[in-house]
JSON list of C-alpha atoms in Angstrom, two decimals:
[
{"chain": "H", "resi": 587, "resn": "MET", "atom": "CA", "xyz": [-27.00, 30.71, 2.26]},
{"chain": "H", "resi": 588, "resn": "THR", "atom": "CA", "xyz": [-26.54, 28.61, -0.85]},
{"chain": "H", "resi": 589, "resn": "LEU", "atom": "CA", "xyz": [-28.50, 25.35, -0.87]},
{"chain": "H", "resi": 590, "resn": "TYR", "atom": "CA", "xyz": [-27.81, 22.35, -3.06]},
{"chain": "H", "resi": 591, "resn": "ARG", "atom": "CA", "xyz": [-30.01, 19.50, -4.17]},
{"chain": "H", "resi": 592, "resn": "PRO", "atom": "CA", "xyz": [-28.56, 15.96, -4.10]},
{"chain": "H", "resi": 593, "resn": "ILE", "atom": "CA", "xyz": [-28.37, 16.00, -7.89]},
{"chain": "H", "resi": 594, "resn": "ASP", "atom": "CA", "xyz": [-26.32, 19.22, -7.78]},
{"chain": "H", "resi": 595, "resn": "ILE", "atom": "CA", "xyz": [-23.73, 17.66, -5.47]},
{"chain": "H", "resi": 596, "resn": "ALA", "atom": "CA", "xyz": [-23.73, 14.41, -7.42]},
{"chain": "H", "resi": 597, "resn": "ARG", "atom": "CA", "xyz": [-23.10, 16.16, -10.73]},
{"chain": "H", "resi": 598, "resn": "GLU", "atom": "CA", "xyz": [-20.25, 18.24, -9.34]},
{"chain": "H", "resi": 599, "resn": "LEU", "atom": "CA", "xyz": [-18.51, 15.22, -7.83]},
{"chain": "H", "resi": 600, "resn": "LYS", "atom": "CA", "xyz": [-19.44, 12.94, -10.76]},
{"chain": "H", "resi": 601, "resn": "ILE", "atom": "CA", "xyz": [-21.09, 10.35, -8.53]},
{"chain": "H", "resi": 602, "resn": "SER", "atom": "CA", "xyz": [-24.63, 9.07, -8.05]},
{"chain": "H", "resi": 603, "resn": "THR", "atom": "CA", "xyz": [-27.15, 10.44, -5.58]},
{"chain": "H", "resi": 604, "resn": "SER", "atom": "CA", "xyz": [-27.30, 6.97, -4.04]},
{"chain": "H", "resi": 605, "resn": "ALA", "atom": "CA", "xyz": [-23.57, 7.30, -3.25]},
{"chain": "H", "resi": 606, "resn": "LEU", "atom": "CA", "xyz": [-24.35, 10.49, -1.32]},
{"chain": "H", "resi": 607, "resn": "ARG", "atom": "CA", "xyz": [-26.94, 8.66, 0.74]},
{"chain": "H", "resi": 608, "resn": "HIS", "atom": "CA", "xyz": [-24.46, 5.86, 1.25]},
{"chain": "H", "resi": 609, "resn": "TYR", "atom": "CA", "xyz": [-21.89, 8.28, 2.71]},
{"chain": "H", "resi": 610, "resn": "GLU", "atom": "CA", "xyz": [-24.57, 9.74, 4.97]},
{"chain": "H", "resi": 611, "resn": "SER", "atom": "CA", "xyz": [-25.47, 6.27, 6.23]},
{"chain": "H", "resi": 612, "resn": "TRP", "atom": "CA", "xyz": [-21.85, 5.87, 7.37]},
{"chain": "H", "resi": 613, "resn": "GLY", "atom": "CA", "xyz": [-22.23, 8.94, 9.52]},
{"chain": "H", "resi": 614, "resn": "LEU", "atom": "CA", "xyz": [-19.40, 10.71, 7.69]},
{"chain": "H", "resi": 615, "resn": "VAL", "atom": "CA", "xyz": [-21.45, 13.74, 6.65]},
{"chain": "H", "resi": 616, "resn": "PRO", "atom": "CA", "xyz": [-23.76, 15.88, 8.81]},
{"chain": "H", "resi": 617, "resn": "GLU", "atom": "CA", "xyz": [-27.41, 15.02, 8.31]},
{"chain": "H", "resi": 618, "resn": "PRO", "atom": "CA", "xyz": [-28.99, 17.62, 6.00]},
{"chain": "H", "resi": 619, "resn": "GLU", "atom": "CA", "xyz": [-32.23, 19.44, 6.59]},
{"chain": "H", "resi": 620, "resn": "ARG", "atom": "CA", "xyz": [-35.28, 18.59, 4.51]},
{"chain": "H", "resi": 621, "resn": "GLY", "atom": "CA", "xyz": [-37.33, 20.87, 2.30]},
{"chain": "H", "resi": 622, "resn": "ASP", "atom": "CA", "xyz": [-41.11, 21.03, 2.28]},
{"chain": "H", "resi": 623, "resn": "ASN", "atom": "CA", "xyz": [-41.11, 18.35, -0.38]},
{"chain": "H", "resi": 624, "resn": "GLY", "atom": "CA", "xyz": [-38.94, 16.06, 1.75]},
{"chain": "H", "resi": 625, "resn": "TYR", "atom": "CA", "xyz": [-35.83, 16.44, -0.41]},
{"chain": "H", "resi": 626, "resn": "ARG", "atom": "CA", "xyz": [-32.44, 16.83, 1.24]},
{"chain": "H", "resi": 627, "resn": "LEU", "atom": "CA", "xyz": [-31.04, 20.36, 1.34]},
{"chain": "H", "resi": 628, "resn": "TYR", "atom": "CA", "xyz": [-27.27, 20.48, 1.34]},
{"chain": "H", "resi": 629, "resn": "THR", "atom": "CA", "xyz": [-25.19, 23.53, 2.29]},
{"chain": "H", "resi": 630, "resn": "GLU", "atom": "CA", "xyz": [-21.65, 24.68, 1.53]},
{"chain": "H", "resi": 631, "resn": "VAL", "atom": "CA", "xyz": [-20.57, 22.68, 4.59]},
{"chain": "H", "resi": 632, "resn": "HIS", "atom": "CA", "xyz": [-22.02, 19.49, 3.13]},
{"chain": "H", "resi": 633, "resn": "LEU", "atom": "CA", "xyz": [-20.34, 20.17, -0.19]},
{"chain": "H", "resi": 634, "resn": "ALA", "atom": "CA", "xyz": [-17.00, 20.62, 1.57]},
{"chain": "H", "resi": 635, "resn": "TYR", "atom": "CA", "xyz": [-17.54, 17.35, 3.46]},
{"chain": "H", "resi": 636, "resn": "PHE", "atom": "CA", "xyz": [-18.34, 15.44, 0.28]},
{"chain": "H", "resi": 637, "resn": "ARG", "atom": "CA", "xyz": [-15.36, 16.91, -1.57]},
{"chain": "H", "resi": 638, "resn": "CYS", "atom": "CA", "xyz": [-13.05, 16.03, 1.29]},
{"chain": "H", "resi": 639, "resn": "LEU", "atom": "CA", "xyz": [-14.50, 12.55, 1.63]},
{"chain": "H", "resi": 640, "resn": "ARG", "atom": "CA", "xyz": [-14.02, 11.74, -2.04]},
{"chain": "H", "resi": 641, "resn": "ALA", "atom": "CA", "xyz": [-10.48, 13.10, -2.12]},
{"chain": "H", "resi": 642, "resn": "LEU", "atom": "CA", "xyz": [-9.50, 11.20, 1.03]},
{"chain": "H", "resi": 643, "resn": "PHE", "atom": "CA", "xyz": [-10.95, 7.99, -0.39]},
{"chain": "H", "resi": 644, "resn": "PHE", "atom": "CA", "xyz": [-8.77, 8.25, -3.49]},
{"chain": "H", "resi": 645, "resn": "GLY", "atom": "CA", "xyz": [-5.65, 9.30, -1.61]},
{"chain": "H", "resi": 646, "resn": "PHE", "atom": "CA", "xyz": [-5.79, 7.27, 1.58]},
{"chain": "H", "resi": 647, "resn": "GLY", "atom": "CA", "xyz": [-8.51, 4.64, 1.31]},
{"chain": "H", "resi": 648, "resn": "SER", "atom": "CA", "xyz": [-11.87, 4.28, 3.00]},
{"chain": "H", "resi": 649, "resn": "ASP", "atom": "CA", "xyz": [-10.64, 3.34, 6.49]},
{"chain": "H", "resi": 650, "resn": "VAL", "atom": "CA", "xyz": [-8.40, 6.39, 6.80]},
{"chain": "H", "resi": 651, "resn": "ALA", "atom": "CA", "xyz": [-11.10, 8.65, 5.31]},
{"chain": "H", "resi": 652, "resn": "ARG", "atom": "CA", "xyz": [-13.61, 7.46, 7.90]},
{"chain": "H", "resi": 653, "resn": "THR", "atom": "CA", "xyz": [-11.18, 7.94, 10.77]},
{"chain": "H", "resi": 654, "resn": "VAL", "atom": "CA", "xyz": [-10.24, 11.45, 9.64]},
{"chain": "H", "resi": 655, "resn": "LEU", "atom": "CA", "xyz": [-13.83, 12.64, 9.16]},
{"chain": "H", "resi": 656, "resn": "HIS", "atom": "CA", "xyz": [-14.94, 11.20, 12.49]},
{"chain": "H", "resi": 657, "resn": "HIS", "atom": "CA", "xyz": [-12.20, 13.32, 14.10]},
{"chain": "H", "resi": 658, "resn": "ILE", "atom": "CA", "xyz": [-13.36, 16.38, 12.19]},
{"chain": "H", "resi": 659, "resn": "GLN", "atom": "CA", "xyz": [-16.95, 15.89, 13.31]},
{"chain": "H", "resi": 660, "resn": "LYS", "atom": "CA", "xyz": [-15.67, 15.92, 16.88]},
{"chain": "H", "resi": 661, "resn": "GLN", "atom": "CA", "xyz": [-13.67, 19.09, 16.04]},
{"chain": "H", "resi": 662, "resn": "GLU", "atom": "CA", "xyz": [-10.45, 17.14, 16.61]},
{"chain": "H", "resi": 663, "resn": "MET", "atom": "CA", "xyz": [-8.58, 18.79, 13.76]},
{"chain": "H", "resi": 664, "resn": "ASP", "atom": "CA", "xyz": [-5.06, 18.02, 15.02]},
{"chain": "H", "resi": 665, "resn": "ALA", "atom": "CA", "xyz": [-5.91, 14.34, 15.48]},
{"chain": "H", "resi": 666, "resn": "ALA", "atom": "CA", "xyz": [-7.19, 14.23, 11.90]},
{"chain": "H", "resi": 667, "resn": "PHE", "atom": "CA", "xyz": [-4.02, 15.83, 10.55]},
{"chain": "H", "resi": 668, "resn": "TRP", "atom": "CA", "xyz": [-1.81, 13.41, 12.48]},
{"chain": "H", "resi": 669, "resn": "VAL", "atom": "CA", "xyz": [-3.65, 10.48, 10.90]},
{"chain": "H", "resi": 670, "resn": "VAL", "atom": "CA", "xyz": [-2.89, 11.71, 7.38]},
{"chain": "H", "resi": 671, "resn": "ASN", "atom": "CA", "xyz": [0.63, 12.70, 8.43]},
{"chain": "H", "resi": 672, "resn": "HIS", "atom": "CA", "xyz": [1.30, 9.11, 9.50]},
{"chain": "H", "resi": 673, "resn": "GLN", "atom": "CA", "xyz": [0.03, 7.81, 6.16]},
{"chain": "H", "resi": 674, "resn": "GLN", "atom": "CA", "xyz": [2.30, 10.24, 4.35]},
{"chain": "H", "resi": 675, "resn": "SER", "atom": "CA", "xyz": [5.28, 8.99, 6.34]},
{"chain": "H", "resi": 676, "resn": "LEU", "atom": "CA", "xyz": [4.47, 5.40, 5.34]},
{"chain": "H", "resi": 677, "resn": "LEU", "atom": "CA", "xyz": [4.30, 6.43, 1.69]},
{"chain": "H", "resi": 678, "resn": "TYR", "atom": "CA", "xyz": [7.66, 8.18, 2.04]},
{"chain": "H", "resi": 679, "resn": "GLU", "atom": "CA", "xyz": [9.19, 4.98, 3.41]},
{"chain": "H", "resi": 680, "resn": "GLU", "atom": "CA", "xyz": [7.86, 3.13, 0.37]},
{"chain": "H", "resi": 681, "resn": "LYS", "atom": "CA", "xyz": [9.48, 5.69, -1.91]},
{"chain": "H", "resi": 682, "resn": "VAL", "atom": "CA", "xyz": [12.84, 5.42, -0.12]},
{"chain": "H", "resi": 683, "resn": "THR", "atom": "CA", "xyz": [12.66, 1.63, -0.33]},
{"chain": "H", "resi": 684, "resn": "ALA", "atom": "CA", "xyz": [11.85, 1.70, -4.04]},
{"chain": "H", "resi": 685, "resn": "ASP", "atom": "CA", "xyz": [14.71, 4.13, -4.70]},
{"chain": "H", "resi": 686, "resn": "HIS", "atom": "CA", "xyz": [17.12, 1.90, -2.78]},
{"chain": "H", "resi": 687, "resn": "THR", "atom": "CA", "xyz": [15.92, -1.11, -4.75]},
{"chain": "H", "resi": 688, "resn": "LEU", "atom": "CA", "xyz": [16.59, 0.64, -8.04]},
{"chain": "H", "resi": 689, "resn": "LYS", "atom": "CA", "xyz": [20.13, 1.50, -6.95]},
{"chain": "H", "resi": 690, "resn": "LEU", "atom": "CA", "xyz": [20.68, -2.09, -5.88]},
{"chain": "H", "resi": 691, "resn": "LEU", "atom": "CA", "xyz": [19.42, -3.45, -9.20]},
{"chain": "H", "resi": 692, "resn": "GLU", "atom": "CA", "xyz": [21.65, -1.09, -11.16]},
{"chain": "H", "resi": 693, "resn": "ASN", "atom": "CA", "xyz": [24.67, -2.73, -9.53]},
{"chain": "H", "resi": 694, "resn": "MET", "atom": "CA", "xyz": [23.20, -6.18, -8.98]},
{"chain": "H", "resi": 695, "resn": "GLU", "atom": "CA", "xyz": [25.58, -9.11, -9.01]},
{"chain": "H", "resi": 696, "resn": "LEU", "atom": "CA", "xyz": [24.18, -12.61, -8.80]},
{"chain": "H", "resi": 697, "resn": "PRO", "atom": "CA", "xyz": [25.26, -14.42, -5.65]},
{"chain": "H", "resi": 698, "resn": "SER", "atom": "CA", "xyz": [28.15, -16.67, -6.46]},
{"chain": "H", "resi": 699, "resn": "ILE", "atom": "CA", "xyz": [28.02, -20.21, -5.12]},
{"chain": "H", "resi": 700, "resn": "GLN", "atom": "CA", "xyz": [30.37, -23.07, -5.66]},
{"chain": "H", "resi": 701, "resn": "GLN", "atom": "CA", "xyz": [27.95, -25.79, -6.66]},
{"chain": "H", "resi": 702, "resn": "THR", "atom": "CA", "xyz": [30.70, -28.40, -6.40]},
{"chain": "H", "resi": 703, "resn": "LYS", "atom": "CA", "xyz": [30.76, -27.72, -2.65]},
{"chain": "H", "resi": 704, "resn": "LEU", "atom": "CA", "xyz": [27.03, -28.21, -2.32]},
{"chain": "H", "resi": 705, "resn": "LYS", "atom": "CA", "xyz": [25.23, -31.50, -2.20]},
{"chain": "H", "resi": 706, "resn": "LYS", "atom": "CA", "xyz": [22.39, -32.20, -4.61]},
{"chain": "H", "resi": 707, "resn": "TYR", "atom": "CA", "xyz": [19.95, -32.04, -1.70]},
{"chain": "H", "resi": 708, "resn": "MET", "atom": "CA", "xyz": [20.51, -30.29, 1.64]},
{"chain": "H", "resi": 709, "resn": "ARG", "atom": "CA", "xyz": [18.58, -30.04, 4.87]},
{"chain": "H", "resi": 710, "resn": "ILE", "atom": "CA", "xyz": [17.41, -26.62, 6.07]},
{"chain": "H", "resi": 711, "resn": "GLY", "atom": "CA", "xyz": [20.11, -26.49, 8.74]},
{"chain": "H", "resi": 712, "resn": "GLU", "atom": "CA", "xyz": [22.83, -27.01, 6.15]},
{"chain": "H", "resi": 713, "resn": "VAL", "atom": "CA", "xyz": [21.37, -24.25, 3.95]},
{"chain": "H", "resi": 714, "resn": "ALA", "atom": "CA", "xyz": [21.15, -21.92, 6.95]},
{"chain": "H", "resi": 715, "resn": "ASP", "atom": "CA", "xyz": [24.82, -22.53, 7.77]},
{"chain": "H", "resi": 716, "resn": "PHE", "atom": "CA", "xyz": [25.90, -21.92, 4.18]},
{"chain": "H", "resi": 717, "resn": "THR", "atom": "CA", "xyz": [23.83, -18.76, 3.59]},
{"chain": "H", "resi": 718, "resn": "GLY", "atom": "CA", "xyz": [23.85, -17.26, 7.08]},
{"chain": "H", "resi": 719, "resn": "VAL", "atom": "CA", "xyz": [20.05, -17.04, 6.95]},
{"chain": "H", "resi": 720, "resn": "ASN", "atom": "CA", "xyz": [17.98, -18.10, 9.95]},
{"chain": "H", "resi": 721, "resn": "PRO", "atom": "CA", "xyz": [15.96, -21.29, 9.32]},
{"chain": "H", "resi": 722, "resn": "SER", "atom": "CA", "xyz": [12.78, -19.51, 10.46]},
{"chain": "H", "resi": 723, "resn": "ALA", "atom": "CA", "xyz": [13.30, -16.91, 7.73]},
{"chain": "H", "resi": 724, "resn": "ILE", "atom": "CA", "xyz": [13.77, -19.63, 5.12]},
{"chain": "H", "resi": 725, "resn": "ARG", "atom": "CA", "xyz": [10.54, -21.31, 6.24]},
{"chain": "H", "resi": 726, "resn": "HIS", "atom": "CA", "xyz": [8.72, -17.96, 6.17]},
{"chain": "H", "resi": 727, "resn": "TRP", "atom": "CA", "xyz": [9.89, -17.15, 2.64]},
{"chain": "H", "resi": 728, "resn": "GLU", "atom": "CA", "xyz": [8.76, -20.57, 1.44]},
{"chain": "H", "resi": 729, "resn": "LYS", "atom": "CA", "xyz": [5.39, -20.04, 3.13]},
{"chain": "H", "resi": 730, "resn": "GLU", "atom": "CA", "xyz": [5.09, -16.76, 1.21]},
{"chain": "H", "resi": 731, "resn": "GLY", "atom": "CA", "xyz": [5.55, -18.71, -2.04]},
{"chain": "H", "resi": 732, "resn": "LEU", "atom": "CA", "xyz": [8.96, -17.33, -2.96]},
{"chain": "H", "resi": 733, "resn": "PHE", "atom": "CA", "xyz": [10.22, -20.85, -3.66]},
{"chain": "H", "resi": 734, "resn": "THR", "atom": "CA", "xyz": [9.15, -24.43, -3.02]},
{"chain": "H", "resi": 735, "resn": "SER", "atom": "CA", "xyz": [11.50, -26.95, -1.45]},
{"chain": "H", "resi": 736, "resn": "VAL", "atom": "CA", "xyz": [11.53, -30.66, -2.15]},
{"chain": "H", "resi": 737, "resn": "ARG", "atom": "CA", "xyz": [10.16, -32.97, 0.52]},
{"chain": "H", "resi": 738, "resn": "ASN", "atom": "CA", "xyz": [11.91, -36.14, 1.62]},
{"chain": "H", "resi": 739, "resn": "PRO", "atom": "CA", "xyz": [9.31, -38.85, 0.94]},
{"chain": "H", "resi": 740, "resn": "GLU", "atom": "CA", "xyz": [10.48, -40.86, 3.93]},
{"chain": "H", "resi": 741, "resn": "ASN", "atom": "CA", "xyz": [10.27, -38.27, 6.70]},
{"chain": "H", "resi": 742, "resn": "GLY", "atom": "CA", "xyz": [8.76, -35.15, 5.11]},
{"chain": "H", "resi": 743, "resn": "TYR", "atom": "CA", "xyz": [11.81, -32.98, 5.82]},
{"chain": "H", "resi": 744, "resn": "ARG", "atom": "CA", "xyz": [12.52, -30.05, 3.53]},
{"chain": "H", "resi": 745, "resn": "LEU", "atom": "CA", "xyz": [15.31, -30.59, 1.02]},
{"chain": "H", "resi": 746, "resn": "PHE", "atom": "CA", "xyz": [17.02, -27.79, -0.89]},
{"chain": "H", "resi": 747, "resn": "THR", "atom": "CA", "xyz": [18.97, -27.77, -4.13]},
{"chain": "H", "resi": 748, "resn": "PRO", "atom": "CA", "xyz": [21.78, -25.36, -5.16]},
{"chain": "H", "resi": 749, "resn": "THR", "atom": "CA", "xyz": [19.13, -23.40, -7.11]},
{"chain": "H", "resi": 750, "resn": "HIS", "atom": "CA", "xyz": [17.16, -22.93, -3.89]},
{"chain": "H", "resi": 751, "resn": "VAL", "atom": "CA", "xyz": [20.34, -21.75, -2.18]},
{"chain": "H", "resi": 752, "resn": "ARG", "atom": "CA", "xyz": [20.92, -19.02, -4.76]},
{"chain": "H", "resi": 753, "resn": "LYS", "atom": "CA", "xyz": [17.31, -17.85, -4.50]},
{"chain": "H", "resi": 754, "resn": "ILE", "atom": "CA", "xyz": [17.64, -17.68, -0.72]},
{"chain": "H", "resi": 755, "resn": "LEU", "atom": "CA", "xyz": [20.79, -15.60, -1.11]},
{"chain": "H", "resi": 756, "resn": "LEU", "atom": "CA", "xyz": [18.94, -13.26, -3.51]},
{"chain": "H", "resi": 757, "resn": "ILE", "atom": "CA", "xyz": [16.03, -12.82, -1.14]},
{"chain": "H", "resi": 758, "resn": "HIS", "atom": "CA", "xyz": [18.47, -12.22, 1.70]},
{"chain": "H", "resi": 759, "resn": "THR", "atom": "CA", "xyz": [20.09, -9.47, -0.39]},
{"chain": "H", "resi": 760, "resn": "LEU", "atom": "CA", "xyz": [16.80, -7.83, -1.37]},
{"chain": "H", "resi": 761, "resn": "ARG", "atom": "CA", "xyz": [14.84, -8.21, 1.86]},
{"chain": "H", "resi": 762, "resn": "ASN", "atom": "CA", "xyz": [15.69, -4.77, 3.26]},
{"chain": "H", "resi": 763, "resn": "THR", "atom": "CA", "xyz": [14.69, -3.02, 0.06]},
{"chain": "H", "resi": 764, "resn": "VAL", "atom": "CA", "xyz": [11.91, -5.00, -1.59]},
{"chain": "H", "resi": 765, "resn": "TYR", "atom": "CA", "xyz": [9.79, -5.46, 1.50]},
{"chain": "H", "resi": 766, "resn": "PHE", "atom": "CA", "xyz": [6.57, -5.78, -0.51]},
{"chain": "H", "resi": 767, "resn": "LEU", "atom": "CA", "xyz": [6.54, -9.57, -0.78]},
{"chain": "H", "resi": 768, "resn": "ASP", "atom": "CA", "xyz": [3.92, -9.59, -3.52]},
{"chain": "H", "resi": 769, "resn": "HIS", "atom": "CA", "xyz": [6.69, -8.38, -5.88]},
{"chain": "H", "resi": 770, "resn": "MET", "atom": "CA", "xyz": [9.59, -10.29, -4.33]},
{"chain": "H", "resi": 771, "resn": "LYS", "atom": "CA", "xyz": [9.01, -13.53, -6.27]},
{"chain": "H", "resi": 772, "resn": "GLU", "atom": "CA", "xyz": [8.92, -11.56, -9.52]},
{"chain": "H", "resi": 773, "resn": "TYR", "atom": "CA", "xyz": [12.24, -9.94, -8.60]},
{"chain": "H", "resi": 774, "resn": "VAL", "atom": "CA", "xyz": [13.90, -13.20, -7.64]},
{"chain": "H", "resi": 775, "resn": "ASP", "atom": "CA", "xyz": [12.69, -15.10, -10.73]},
{"chain": "H", "resi": 776, "resn": "ALA", "atom": "CA", "xyz": [13.69, -12.25, -13.06]},
{"chain": "H", "resi": 777, "resn": "ILE", "atom": "CA", "xyz": [17.17, -11.91, -11.60]},
{"chain": "H", "resi": 778, "resn": "GLU", "atom": "CA", "xyz": [17.67, -15.67, -11.50]},
{"chain": "H", "resi": 779, "resn": "GLN", "atom": "CA", "xyz": [16.91, -15.69, -15.24]},
{"chain": "H", "resi": 780, "resn": "GLN", "atom": "CA", "xyz": [19.52, -12.94, -15.78]},
{"chain": "H", "resi": 781, "resn": "SER", "atom": "CA", "xyz": [16.72, -10.42, -16.44]},
{"chain": "H", "resi": 782, "resn": "VAL", "atom": "CA", "xyz": [17.66, -7.59, -14.09]},
{"chain": "H", "resi": 783, "resn": "GLY", "atom": "CA", "xyz": [15.99, -5.21, -16.56]},
{"chain": "H", "resi": 784, "resn": "GLN", "atom": "CA", "xyz": [12.61, -6.79, -15.86]},
{"chain": "H", "resi": 785, "resn": "ALA", "atom": "CA", "xyz": [13.14, -6.39, -12.12]},
{"chain": "H", "resi": 786, "resn": "LYS", "atom": "CA", "xyz": [14.05, -2.73, -12.70]},
{"chain": "H", "resi": 787, "resn": "ARG", "atom": "CA", "xyz": [10.85, -2.19, -14.71]},
{"chain": "H", "resi": 788, "resn": "VAL", "atom": "CA", "xyz": [8.81, -3.62, -11.82]},
{"chain": "H", "resi": 789, "resn": "THR", "atom": "CA", "xyz": [10.46, -1.15, -9.46]},
{"chain": "H", "resi": 790, "resn": "GLU", "atom": "CA", "xyz": [10.10, 1.80, -11.84]},
{"chain": "H", "resi": 791, "resn": "ASN", "atom": "CA", "xyz": [6.39, 1.00, -12.16]},
{"chain": "H", "resi": 792, "resn": "ALA", "atom": "CA", "xyz": [6.13, 0.89, -8.37]},
{"chain": "H", "resi": 793, "resn": "VAL", "atom": "CA", "xyz": [7.71, 4.37, -8.19]},
{"chain": "H", "resi": 794, "resn": "LEU", "atom": "CA", "xyz": [5.15, 5.69, -10.70]},
{"chain": "H", "resi": 795, "resn": "GLN", "atom": "CA", "xyz": [2.35, 4.30, -8.56]},
{"chain": "H", "resi": 796, "resn": "ILE", "atom": "CA", "xyz": [3.84, 5.81, -5.42]},
{"chain": "H", "resi": 797, "resn": "ASN", "atom": "CA", "xyz": [4.08, 9.21, -7.12]},
{"chain": "H", "resi": 798, "resn": "GLU", "atom": "CA", "xyz": [0.45, 8.96, -8.23]},
{"chain": "H", "resi": 799, "resn": "ARG", "atom": "CA", "xyz": [-0.64, 8.10, -4.69]},
{"chain": "H", "resi": 800, "resn": "LEU", "atom": "CA", "xyz": [1.33, 11.08, -3.41]},
{"chain": "H", "resi": 801, "resn": "ARG", "atom": "CA", "xyz": [-0.55, 13.44, -5.74]},
{"chain": "H", "resi": 802, "resn": "LYS", "atom": "CA", "xyz": [-3.88, 11.98, -4.64]},
{"chain": "H", "resi": 803, "resn": "GLN", "atom": "CA", "xyz": [-2.90, 12.27, -0.99]},
{"chain": "H", "resi": 804, "resn": "VAL", "atom": "CA", "xyz": [-1.93, 15.92, -1.42]},
{"chain": "H", "resi": 805, "resn": "THR", "atom": "CA", "xyz": [-5.31, 16.56, -3.05]},
{"chain": "H", "resi": 806, "resn": "GLY", "atom": "CA", "xyz": [-6.99, 14.88, -0.09]},
{"chain": "H", "resi": 807, "resn": "ILE", "atom": "CA", "xyz": [-5.08, 17.06, 2.36]},
{"chain": "H", "resi": 808, "resn": "TYR", "atom": "CA", "xyz": [-5.99, 20.16, 0.34]},
{"chain": "H", "resi": 809, "resn": "GLU", "atom": "CA", "xyz": [-9.69, 19.31, 0.62]},
{"chain": "H", "resi": 810, "resn": "LEU", "atom": "CA", "xyz": [-9.27, 18.51, 4.32]},
{"chain": "H", "resi": 811, "resn": "VAL", "atom": "CA", "xyz": [-7.83, 21.98, 4.92]},
{"chain": "H", "resi": 812, "resn": "ALA", "atom": "CA", "xyz": [-10.70, 23.50, 2.92]},
{"chain": "H", "resi": 813, "resn": "LEU", "atom": "CA", "xyz": [-13.21, 21.61, 5.07]},
{"chain": "H", "resi": 814, "resn": "CYS", "atom": "CA", "xyz": [-11.55, 22.75, 8.29]},
{"chain": "H", "resi": 815, "resn": "ARG", "atom": "CA", "xyz": [-11.68, 26.35, 7.10]},
{"chain": "H", "resi": 816, "resn": "GLN", "atom": "CA", "xyz": [-15.33, 25.96, 6.13]},
{"chain": "H", "resi": 817, "resn": "LEU", "atom": "CA", "xyz": [-16.00, 24.70, 9.66]},
{"chain": "H", "resi": 818, "resn": "GLU", "atom": "CA", "xyz": [-13.85, 27.53, 11.11]},
{"chain": "H", "resi": 819, "resn": "LEU", "atom": "CA", "xyz": [-11.54, 25.05, 12.79]},
{"chain": "H", "resi": 820, "resn": "MET", "atom": "CA", "xyz": [-8.54, 26.92, 11.45]}
]
């Protein structure tokens, strides 16, 4: 049986020996035996655990990696695979959404509004009637920082301008595609400024990131399969 010192594992995975001890303290790796000198003695099983752990971290994040390895330690292989399968399905949904957003941006037309029909300042109910957007959605989008309404100094009511109305129409158009709100304001501002190209670049960058995450997730699954075979679970 091949035995490894902590430094051997650390060098192969390009991490520190303290990181190995850290992973052990989480209970994610079987406790190793000790040599006569008190040093940890790792086996091929430990190496497979560490490889899998690192790959899962990069592909799925620490919470998912912990959940998966806890299942493996209980010999619950199918449960572990369903966890990563669910994460893959979420990533696929992101990819579909990003692709839909790109198609939308390629044929984007700014919402047309007749400003002569709109008052300089409107109450939220008036905006909701004009745009067909529920007032609760308008309040939520403002809370998320997508725009900032004006407040009536006398009663504190929200007041909206024609510019707000167009932004609300844009968000309403994009909401089923750009569901990651951290990018939504960038999309709305770019399109409002006639810079659809900038919005497209944001989406194209998101697709690149999604593809990179996919590759890392596949690597994590590969190492998970290798670990299961090392443990004779499959």
